Amino acid sequence: MKYDLIIIGGGAAGLAALKSAYDPNLNILLVEREKTLGGILKQCIHNGFGIHKYKEELTGPEYAVRGINDVEDLDVDVVTDTTVIDVKKENGQFSVRMTNTVDGDHEREAKAVILGSGCYERTRGAIQLPGTRPAGIMPAGSAQRYLNLEGYMVGKKVFILGSGDIGLIMARRMKLEGADVKGVAEIMPYSNGLTRNIVQCLHDFDIPLYLSHTVSDIRGKSTLEGITINEVDDEFQMIEGTEKHFDVDTLLLSVGLIPDVNMFESLTFDMSRKTNGAIVDQNYQTSVEGLFACGNALHVHDLVDFVSEESEKAGAAAKEYLLKNKRKSDKTIDLEPSNNVGYVLPQKLDMSDEFDKVEVSFRVTTRGDKGVFVVHQGEQEIMTKKARFVMPAEMEKLKIKRELIDTDEPISIRFEVKE
Amino acid sequence: MKYDFIIIGAGVVGASVARELMKYDVTALMIERENDVCNHASLANSAIVHSGHDPVPGSLKAKLNVEGNALYEQLEKEIEIPLLRSGAFMVAQTDEEVETLMNLRDRAKENGVPEYRLLDREEALKQEPNLHPDVKMVLDLPTTKVTYPWEVTLASAENAIDNGLDFKKATEVTGIEKTNEGFKVKTNKGDVFKSRYVINAAGGFSDKIAKMVEKTPEFEITPRRGEYFVIDRHMEGFVDHVLYPTPSSKGKGVLITPQVHGELLIGPNSEFQDDPENVDNTKAGLSFVRKESMRLAHNIPFNKVIRTFTGVRASSTHKDFYISESKEAPNFIHLGGIDSPGLTAAPAIGRYVLEEIIMKKETLLENKDFNPYRKKIHQFHDMSEKEKQEAFRFDPRYGNLICKCEKVTEPDVVHHINRSVPGDTVKGIKKRSRAGAGLCQGGYCEHNVIHLIARETGKKVTEVEYYDEHSNILKGETKVKK
Ligand SMILES: Cc1cc2nc3c(=O)[nH]c(=O)nc-3n(C[C@H](O)[C@H](O)[C@H](O)COP(=O)(O)OP(=O)(O)OC[C@H]3O[C@@H](n4cnc5c(N)ncnc54)[C@H](O)[C@@H]3O)c2cc1C
Ligand SMILES: Cc1cc2nc3c(=O)[nH]c(=O)nc-3n(C[C@H](O)[C@H](O)[C@H](O)COP(=O)(O)OP(=O)(O)OC[C@H]3O[C@@H](n4cnc5c(N)ncnc54)[C@H](O)[C@@H]3O)c2cc1C
């Protein structure tokens, strides 16, 4: 079976991409490995989704249902319970290998592919926590899955390392389920989660947040018995004498998410060391022609609304690629992060493309209540935008007009904090 | 019932001795304290089948290392263990190190290492472009291989069990009584097993076991830890050979070792400690390993570390392997101080115990039914296209992918659960099938594995253990029952 487009993943990203890529003249297949569509949203039973897109506060599953309804009547193929295990590009065609219990290990061909496979959680090994290695230490998202989708508790006395959103949400969730949540430790001097989550998940439940703290010891041979946290200095070195001990049976980790695109072993595309995802142009096209990426598979988002928005653009771009036979050009300009900015996306502008302005997403590396984003091309400052209450946890966006881009030198974005 | 032999400890040494024993017409029981085979030194090491260039000539280590290395070729055929024929480079960077290298070449010759040669800088860099440019000379050791120690132990134990060995896991030997006919071995579970012989293969605890029958054992364990980084298998090909620095008075140094599944191991350091079980990772240890390794190679991809671990060597005051019948308790055989190259030597240790100790005391009859072959579980994604199609036709559940990173399917896991040494814990499955051993470290597959174990063993999901007894991951149901 030959397709024009195969979309990998049926979460918020895949669904939005499918909606905008749809065209009666295109043969499209969406592949999802779980039984039902919706992705990570299914387990996010708290509210706070859709404020930008639908101007209401929905729960994760409600948001997912809207995305599913949008594509329900489209004449496309959607397969669930099917996992993509490899993607290969040969002679201008993609062959997508997938597996399920109906067709076994099989291949489908396509002219274009969109990666909407979401992300996975960083684990203990990646952050090299000291101490013993008992049962009872797990990523917060895994605990969320057990709790919200399967109905099981992973522990009764809980500590959380990392103040990412999932950690904060889980602090409240475990508390509501009757667990004793002893605290959240964050190595940075500020929280990594959205402000509203700090307020609603920690403050409202009197759960202490230990900023500039990290886990310095783990105890227990077969099951977790306790942990120690220490304060850290400006260089993240532990300060002796600041030990605090907690007797817990569970340590949840909320220490970062990584785009999940490594399982497609035959597929090599230019990767960004900063986002751990693909390097893309403004059409979300990767260095491989016809391969697009969006959502958490491209870079980790804090708001699903932005996932949908981005993925609709990626879907539309894939459609144009297929219908108008639009090809990549070499006429590209690099977009780079500069002072106080961690990453910028897209990383490349394809100047052969017609566009009036391009929307750029980026994350800062430092907090600032007041400041300004400065866009440079070469020596030239080409635009500025005032910024308020900026923090690494929240993705920023700005639009650059094409008329401001004069040369083919790289464009960079920096963040100046004003006291 | 009374056994002819009881083996204490199911590491690679205990399992190798057990397999060797079952070639004879005897009854034997292997007792292991942990909830699975292979948990201590045999689990956490460099996985190298050393050539034999290093041990002091004339020592048991030298003899059993070279013999063991050759026996691995046979193990590969008989019990289907993986072997990566990587060869090894020992790297010298200074004139002093070049001199040591020459001495080690002579030692290799004296120990009977079948192949070795010196390479100049240019040749070495041609073969290993990521070597540190300071390399002056390399001792090339082509018979060095890398294996998967876990599989070696499991395969040996399974083969022994399939040939009649009895095995008790999660059972600790707590006392041994000498009797007229042999020994009474007591355990924490309350059983008393009788046996004519006892073989002490308790690794880091072998001196404690020795003290159960001797006043003054001739060896004492001085545990020595080593820490490692594991780098993701997507970096496969960073180096093709095992890289050793030239040893110095400070020790054997930190190695870079390609693994059979494509990962790279960076380590170990070497620090004495009191506790043979303390496998904590330390900041100091890991920074030392990182720093030292950078002397060997350029641009080691430390940003691709997926985990760290620690192994503890059962080094002893005896220095050499202490393999001997007890001076105080006849028919009690010690395998003490089996530190490196214990993994390499294990199959040779098995033979040595039989031929040089037991058979010198009595004649054992051959076990005519002994089947030396053990089939590994051929996992779906290691199969050829044709095999895959056949397997799928036979069992469509092969289409159900359980672990995405290592591509493990439902029947793969189920087969491991139902083997003679059952993989009935989450970590047991990780060790056997690699589900959970990849990039996401079980984040995706753990719940799948828990449900399969529950289904296959008839346990409740809340009873499925992470590894040890009572280490269940799911502690109970939520307030709202589904
Ligand atoms: C705990 C948590 C709390 C959050 N809270 C909020 C919030 O309050 N408000 C908000 O706006 N946003 C929130 N977000 C963020 C937002 O929900 C996510 O960013 C968004 O849902 C991600 O969508 P996605 O489609 O990129 O990824 P996912 O939802 O992860 O979807 C990826 C899909 O791809 C499938 N897949 C992956 N690999 C394969 C493969 N090989 N073959 C087939 N299928 C595959 C997966 O099964 C999955 O269904 C939260 C996220 C989390 C994790
Ligand atoms: C860091 C490191 C790197 C190494 N690298 C290499 C290498 O590259 N190549 C090589 O050849 N060798 C290497 N070695 C050495 C090799 O790993 C060991 O020599 C070998 O694994 C020893 O096996 P064992 O069975 O004696 O010990 P173990 O694997 O420790 O097994 C002993 C078993 O006895 C059990 N036990 C203890 N007390 C009791 C009791 N009371 N009742 C019941 N059971 C009990 C324990 O639970 C344990 O499972 C290395 C070792 C380390 C630590």
mmCIF file of C-alpha atoms in Angstrom, chain A residues 45-322:
data_model
loop_
_atom_site.group_PDB
_atom_site.id
_atom_site.type_symbol
_atom_site.label_atom_id
_atom_site.label_comp_id
_atom_site.label_asym_id
_atom_site.label_seq_id
_atom_site.Cartn_x
_atom_site.Cartn_y
_atom_site.Cartn_z
ATOM 1 C CA ILE A 45 -6.846 14.423 34.033
ATOM 2 C CA HIS A 46 -6.217 17.846 35.573
ATOM 3 C CA ASN A 47 -7.561 20.974 33.911
ATOM 4 C CA GLY A 48 -5.699 23.837 32.265
ATOM 5 C CA PHE A 49 -5.617 22.732 28.672
ATOM 6 C CA GLY A 50 -6.904 24.811 25.790
ATOM 7 C CA ILE A 51 -6.848 28.309 27.307
ATOM 8 C CA HIS A 52 -5.264 29.738 24.157
ATOM 9 C CA LYS A 53 -6.917 27.576 21.542
ATOM 10 C CA TYR A 54 -10.436 27.216 22.886
ATOM 11 C CA LYS A 55 -10.474 30.004 25.491
ATOM 12 C CA GLU A 56 -11.636 27.510 28.105
ATOM 13 C CA GLU A 57 -9.965 25.372 30.699
ATOM 14 C CA LEU A 58 -10.338 21.799 29.596
ATOM 15 C CA THR A 59 -8.915 18.616 31.069
ATOM 16 C CA GLY A 60 -6.400 16.673 28.997
ATOM 17 C CA PRO A 61 -8.894 14.020 27.873
ATOM 18 C CA GLU A 62 -11.426 16.719 26.929
ATOM 19 C CA TYR A 63 -8.816 18.486 24.829
ATOM 20 C CA ALA A 64 -7.924 15.182 23.188
ATOM 21 C CA VAL A 65 -11.542 14.450 22.317
ATOM 22 C CA ARG A 66 -11.828 17.771 20.482
ATOM 23 C CA GLY A 67 -8.792 16.900 18.424
ATOM 24 C CA ILE A 68 -10.191 13.449 17.689
ATOM 25 C CA ASN A 69 -13.586 14.866 16.694
ATOM 26 C CA ASP A 70 -11.867 17.226 14.249
ATOM 27 C CA VAL A 71 -10.514 14.326 12.210
ATOM 28 C CA GLU A 72 -13.206 11.732 12.763
ATOM 29 C CA ASP A 73 -15.060 12.221 9.499
ATOM 30 C CA LEU A 74 -12.005 12.648 7.297
ATOM 31 C CA ASP A 75 -11.383 10.079 4.620
ATOM 32 C CA VAL A 76 -8.009 8.936 5.921
ATOM 33 C CA ASP A 77 -6.633 5.693 7.376
ATOM 34 C CA VAL A 78 -6.042 5.616 11.108
ATOM 35 C CA VAL A 79 -4.545 2.513 12.703
ATOM 36 C CA THR A 80 -4.133 2.100 16.438
ATOM 37 C CA ASP A 81 -2.358 -0.632 18.463
ATOM 38 C CA THR A 82 0.385 -0.344 15.863
ATOM 39 C CA THR A 83 3.950 0.736 16.589
ATOM 40 C CA VAL A 84 6.282 2.236 14.034
ATOM 41 C CA ILE A 85 9.672 0.616 14.516
ATOM 42 C CA ASP A 86 11.735 2.075 11.732
ATOM 43 C CA VAL A 87 11.691 4.633 8.943
ATOM 44 C CA LYS A 88 13.925 4.449 5.922
ATOM 45 C CA LYS A 89 14.298 6.769 2.964
ATOM 46 C CA GLU A 90 15.324 5.171 -0.308
ATOM 47 C CA ASN A 91 15.069 6.545 -3.827
ATOM 48 C CA GLY A 92 12.993 9.475 -2.703
ATOM 49 C CA GLN A 93 10.429 7.239 -0.957
ATOM 50 C CA PHE A 94 9.930 6.586 2.718
ATOM 51 C CA SER A 95 9.295 3.074 3.855
ATOM 52 C CA VAL A 96 7.772 3.008 7.294
ATOM 53 C CA ARG A 97 8.080 -0.279 9.186
ATOM 54 C CA MET A 98 5.427 -0.973 11.744
ATOM 55 C CA THR A 99 4.145 -3.864 13.759
ATOM 56 C CA ASN A 100 0.832 -5.043 15.160
ATOM 57 C CA THR A 101 -0.916 -8.312 15.912
ATOM 58 C CA VAL A 102 -2.945 -8.233 12.699
ATOM 59 C CA ASP A 103 -0.288 -7.741 10.030
ATOM 60 C CA GLY A 104 2.860 -8.490 12.001
ATOM 61 C CA ASP A 105 6.054 -6.677 11.072
ATOM 62 C CA HIS A 106 5.185 -4.887 7.814
ATOM 63 C CA GLU A 107 6.053 -1.870 5.704
ATOM 64 C CA ARG A 108 4.061 0.969 4.194
ATOM 65 C CA GLU A 109 5.440 3.441 1.705
ATOM 66 C CA ALA A 110 4.928 7.181 1.651
ATOM 67 C CA LYS A 111 6.165 10.300 -0.084
ATOM 68 C CA ALA A 112 6.260 12.279 3.146
ATOM 69 C CA VAL A 113 6.356 11.511 6.876
ATOM 70 C CA ILE A 114 5.466 13.595 9.922
ATOM 71 C CA LEU A 115 7.076 12.651 13.252
ATOM 72 C CA GLY A 116 4.557 13.316 16.008
ATOM 73 C CA SER A 117 5.818 10.653 18.371
ATOM 74 C CA GLY A 118 5.972 12.786 21.516
ATOM 75 C CA CYS A 119 8.701 12.588 24.127
ATOM 76 C CA TYR A 120 10.015 10.346 26.908
ATOM 77 C CA GLU A 121 11.103 11.205 30.435
ATOM 78 C CA ARG A 122 14.673 11.503 31.614
ATOM 79 C CA THR A 123 15.454 8.868 34.203
ATOM 80 C CA ARG A 124 17.689 8.424 37.178
ATOM 81 C CA GLY A 125 20.553 7.100 35.078
ATOM 82 C CA ALA A 126 20.692 10.163 32.881
ATOM 83 C CA ILE A 127 21.073 12.496 35.856
ATOM 84 C CA GLN A 128 23.358 10.164 37.801
ATOM 85 C CA LEU A 129 21.846 10.304 41.256
ATOM 86 C CA PRO A 130 24.081 8.955 44.019
ATOM 87 C CA GLY A 131 23.072 6.210 46.461
ATOM 88 C CA THR A 132 21.563 2.748 46.303
ATOM 89 C CA ARG A 133 19.319 1.555 43.499
ATOM 90 C CA PRO A 134 16.140 0.190 45.087
ATOM 91 C CA ALA A 135 12.625 -0.077 43.700
ATOM 92 C CA GLY A 136 10.488 3.020 44.299
ATOM 93 C CA ILE A 137 12.245 5.573 42.092
ATOM 94 C CA MET A 138 10.450 6.386 38.885
ATOM 95 C CA PRO A 139 9.693 9.152 36.436
ATOM 96 C CA ALA A 140 6.661 11.196 37.483
ATOM 97 C CA GLY A 141 4.883 10.570 34.190
ATOM 98 C CA SER A 142 5.071 6.808 34.733
ATOM 99 C CA ALA A 143 3.512 7.225 38.168
ATOM 100 C CA GLN A 144 0.837 9.403 36.573
ATOM 101 C CA ARG A 145 0.054 6.683 34.097
ATOM 102 C CA TYR A 146 -0.266 4.018 36.819
ATOM 103 C CA LEU A 147 -2.466 6.299 38.868
ATOM 104 C CA ASN A 148 -4.739 7.884 36.270
ATOM 105 C CA LEU A 149 -4.999 5.239 33.571
ATOM 106 C CA GLU A 150 -4.575 2.012 35.519
ATOM 107 C CA GLY A 151 -5.772 2.897 39.014
ATOM 108 C CA TYR A 152 -2.696 1.973 41.069
ATOM 109 C CA MET A 153 -0.697 3.865 43.669
ATOM 110 C CA VAL A 154 3.087 3.634 43.511
ATOM 111 C CA GLY A 155 3.660 4.708 47.107
ATOM 112 C CA LYS A 156 2.425 6.293 50.282
ATOM 113 C CA LYS A 157 5.289 8.563 51.337
ATOM 114 C CA VAL A 158 6.532 10.578 48.434
ATOM 115 C CA PHE A 159 9.285 13.025 47.563
ATOM 116 C CA ILE A 160 9.635 14.674 44.180
ATOM 117 C CA LEU A 161 12.857 15.719 42.506
ATOM 118 C CA GLY A 162 12.508 18.394 39.884
ATOM 119 C CA SER A 163 9.841 21.043 39.690
ATOM 120 C CA GLY A 164 8.815 20.437 36.087
ATOM 121 C CA ASP A 165 5.077 20.540 35.473
ATOM 122 C CA ILE A 166 4.570 16.806 35.656
ATOM 123 C CA GLY A 167 6.264 16.740 39.063
ATOM 124 C CA LEU A 168 4.071 19.523 40.387
ATOM 125 C CA ILE A 169 0.889 17.992 39.018
ATOM 126 C CA MET A 170 1.842 14.651 40.550
ATOM 127 C CA ALA A 171 2.580 16.211 43.941
ATOM 128 C CA ARG A 172 -1.024 17.345 44.127
ATOM 129 C CA ARG A 173 -2.393 14.175 42.585
ATOM 130 C CA MET A 174 -0.639 11.881 45.073
ATOM 131 C CA LYS A 175 -1.725 14.126 47.935
ATOM 132 C CA LEU A 176 -5.348 13.961 46.818
ATOM 133 C CA GLU A 177 -5.001 10.201 46.684
ATOM 134 C CA GLY A 178 -3.964 10.154 50.340
ATOM 135 C CA ALA A 179 -0.190 10.009 50.060
ATOM 136 C CA ASP A 180 2.084 11.989 52.341
ATOM 137 C CA VAL A 181 3.937 14.256 49.899
ATOM 138 C CA LYS A 182 6.969 15.493 51.798
ATOM 139 C CA GLY A 183 8.285 18.028 49.337
ATOM 140 C CA VAL A 184 9.682 18.959 45.957
ATOM 141 C CA ALA A 185 13.368 19.729 45.413
ATOM 142 C CA GLU A 186 14.653 21.786 42.500
ATOM 143 C CA ILE A 187 18.356 22.234 41.741
ATOM 144 C CA MET A 188 17.814 25.627 40.075
ATOM 145 C CA PRO A 189 17.120 28.744 42.145
ATOM 146 C CA TYR A 190 13.712 28.976 40.452
ATOM 147 C CA SER A 191 11.001 26.498 39.580
ATOM 148 C CA ASN A 192 10.880 24.826 36.216
ATOM 149 C CA GLY A 193 7.120 24.609 36.122
ATOM 150 C CA LEU A 194 4.396 27.005 35.146
ATOM 151 C CA THR A 195 3.594 29.544 37.856
ATOM 152 C CA ARG A 196 -0.011 28.464 38.019
ATOM 153 C CA ASN A 197 1.119 24.919 38.803
ATOM 154 C CA ILE A 198 3.356 26.095 41.655
ATOM 155 C CA VAL A 199 0.412 27.938 43.187
ATOM 156 C CA GLN A 200 -2.304 25.383 42.564
ATOM 157 C CA CYS A 201 -0.316 22.213 43.178
ATOM 158 C CA LEU A 202 2.132 23.149 45.950
ATOM 159 C CA HIS A 203 1.051 26.291 47.784
ATOM 160 C CA ASP A 204 -2.598 25.287 47.963
ATOM 161 C CA PHE A 205 -1.616 21.972 49.542
ATOM 162 C CA ASP A 206 1.203 23.203 51.800
ATOM 163 C CA ILE A 207 3.777 21.092 49.996
ATOM 164 C CA PRO A 208 7.232 22.636 50.527
ATOM 165 C CA LEU A 209 9.375 23.532 47.533
ATOM 166 C CA TYR A 210 13.130 23.404 48.167
ATOM 167 C CA LEU A 211 14.819 25.592 45.553
ATOM 168 C CA SER A 212 18.580 25.190 44.965
ATOM 169 C CA HIS A 213 18.382 21.696 46.434
ATOM 170 C CA THR A 214 19.070 18.266 45.042
ATOM 171 C CA VAL A 215 19.054 14.668 46.170
ATOM 172 C CA SER A 216 22.408 13.775 47.700
ATOM 173 C CA ASP A 217 21.696 10.271 48.935
ATOM 174 C CA ILE A 218 19.278 7.412 48.446
ATOM 175 C CA ARG A 219 18.787 4.663 51.021
ATOM 176 C CA GLY A 220 17.242 1.201 50.969
ATOM 177 C CA LYS A 221 18.475 -2.017 49.444
ATOM 178 C CA SER A 222 15.499 -3.606 47.769
ATOM 179 C CA THR A 223 12.898 -0.893 48.285
ATOM 180 C CA LEU A 224 13.375 2.810 48.883
ATOM 181 C CA GLU A 225 13.616 3.726 52.552
ATOM 182 C CA GLY A 226 14.672 7.337 52.474
ATOM 183 C CA ILE A 227 16.472 10.153 50.749
ATOM 184 C CA THR A 228 18.644 13.080 51.726
ATOM 185 C CA ILE A 229 18.615 16.450 50.026
ATOM 186 C CA ASN A 230 21.290 19.118 50.133
ATOM 187 C CA GLU A 231 21.380 22.744 49.203
ATOM 188 C CA VAL A 232 23.638 23.595 46.257
ATOM 189 C CA ASP A 233 25.741 26.667 45.569
ATOM 190 C CA ASP A 234 25.854 28.774 42.398
ATOM 191 C CA GLU A 235 27.946 26.117 40.702
ATOM 192 C CA PHE A 236 25.505 23.359 41.694
ATOM 193 C CA GLN A 237 27.971 21.916 44.190
ATOM 194 C CA MET A 238 26.398 20.518 47.325
ATOM 195 C CA ILE A 239 26.837 22.599 50.444
ATOM 196 C CA GLU A 240 27.894 20.444 53.374
ATOM 197 C CA GLY A 241 25.878 20.694 56.538
ATOM 198 C CA THR A 242 22.608 21.453 54.744
ATOM 199 C CA GLU A 243 21.386 17.839 54.707
ATOM 200 C CA LYS A 244 17.696 17.179 55.221
ATOM 201 C CA HIS A 245 16.494 13.591 55.555
ATOM 202 C CA PHE A 246 13.113 12.249 54.504
ATOM 203 C CA ASP A 247 11.738 8.763 55.068
ATOM 204 C CA VAL A 248 9.917 7.965 51.857
ATOM 205 C CA ASP A 249 8.987 4.900 49.822
ATOM 206 C CA THR A 250 8.739 6.772 46.549
ATOM 207 C CA LEU A 251 10.918 9.270 44.737
ATOM 208 C CA LEU A 252 9.342 10.710 41.617
ATOM 209 C CA LEU A 253 11.594 12.317 39.042
ATOM 210 C CA SER A 254 10.475 15.269 36.992
ATOM 211 C CA VAL A 255 13.821 16.129 35.525
ATOM 212 C CA GLY A 256 13.166 16.707 31.883
ATOM 213 C CA LEU A 257 11.666 15.314 28.727
ATOM 214 C CA ILE A 258 13.428 14.255 25.537
ATOM 215 C CA PRO A 259 11.917 14.066 22.025
ATOM 216 C CA ASP A 260 11.276 10.414 21.214
ATOM 217 C CA VAL A 261 12.726 9.989 17.755
ATOM 218 C CA ASN A 262 15.653 7.668 18.389
ATOM 219 C CA MET A 263 13.798 4.424 17.837
ATOM 220 C CA PHE A 264 13.772 4.915 14.061
ATOM 221 C CA GLU A 265 17.264 3.550 13.622
ATOM 222 C CA SER A 266 17.609 3.824 9.848
ATOM 223 C CA LEU A 267 16.591 7.448 9.827
ATOM 224 C CA THR A 268 19.324 9.994 10.225
ATOM 225 C CA PHE A 269 18.587 13.681 10.154
ATOM 226 C CA ASP A 270 20.395 16.692 11.572
ATOM 227 C CA MET A 271 19.715 16.887 15.288
ATOM 228 C CA SER A 272 19.927 19.846 17.617
ATOM 229 C CA ARG A 273 22.009 19.316 20.734
ATOM 230 C CA LYS A 274 19.899 21.954 22.417
ATOM 231 C CA THR A 275 16.418 20.536 21.852
ATOM 232 C CA ASN A 276 17.458 16.879 21.363
ATOM 233 C CA GLY A 277 15.099 16.954 18.395
ATOM 234 C CA ALA A 278 15.434 17.590 14.685
ATOM 235 C CA ILE A 279 16.746 20.779 13.160
ATOM 236 C CA VAL A 280 13.902 22.195 11.070
ATOM 237 C CA ASP A 281 13.058 25.144 8.842
ATOM 238 C CA GLN A 282 9.949 27.315 9.143
ATOM 239 C CA ASN A 283 7.953 24.548 7.440
ATOM 240 C CA TYR A 284 8.988 22.096 10.159
ATOM 241 C CA GLN A 285 10.845 20.178 7.503
ATOM 242 C CA THR A 286 13.960 18.394 8.748
ATOM 243 C CA SER A 287 17.241 18.031 6.885
ATOM 244 C CA VAL A 288 15.652 15.059 5.113
ATOM 245 C CA GLU A 289 13.355 16.215 2.351
ATOM 246 C CA GLY A 290 9.768 15.186 2.976
ATOM 247 C CA LEU A 291 10.349 14.472 6.662
ATOM 248 C CA PHE A 292 8.565 16.828 9.039
ATOM 249 C CA ALA A 293 8.485 16.965 12.847
ATOM 250 C CA CYS A 294 6.206 18.689 15.332
ATOM 251 C CA GLY A 295 4.943 18.661 18.911
ATOM 252 C CA ASN A 296 7.012 17.123 21.680
ATOM 253 C CA ALA A 297 8.809 14.967 19.135
ATOM 254 C CA LEU A 298 10.428 18.178 17.900
ATOM 255 C CA HIS A 299 10.934 20.116 21.126
ATOM 256 C CA VAL A 300 9.289 19.861 24.502
ATOM 257 C CA HIS A 301 6.238 22.077 24.965
ATOM 258 C CA ASP A 302 4.624 23.209 28.195
ATOM 259 C CA LEU A 303 1.290 24.065 26.572
ATOM 260 C CA VAL A 304 -0.648 21.727 24.355
ATOM 261 C CA ASP A 305 -2.221 24.709 22.573
ATOM 262 C CA PHE A 306 1.166 25.505 21.082
ATOM 263 C CA VAL A 307 1.622 21.864 20.113
ATOM 264 C CA SER A 308 -1.610 22.012 18.132
ATOM 265 C CA GLU A 309 -0.728 25.338 16.525
ATOM 266 C CA GLU A 310 2.730 24.183 15.503
ATOM 267 C CA SER A 311 1.496 20.843 14.252
ATOM 268 C CA GLU A 312 -1.202 22.426 12.122
ATOM 269 C CA LYS A 313 1.544 24.404 10.434
ATOM 270 C CA ALA A 314 3.607 21.277 9.933
ATOM 271 C CA GLY A 315 0.606 19.447 8.469
ATOM 272 C CA ALA A 316 -0.160 22.318 6.123
ATOM 273 C CA ALA A 317 3.466 22.445 5.010
ATOM 274 C CA ALA A 318 3.484 18.712 4.303
ATOM 275 C CA LYS A 319 0.338 19.127 2.244
ATOM 276 C CA GLU A 320 1.938 21.889 0.222
ATOM 277 C CA TYR A 321 5.037 19.812 -0.241
ATOM 278 C CA LEU A 322 2.921 17.007 -1.677
#
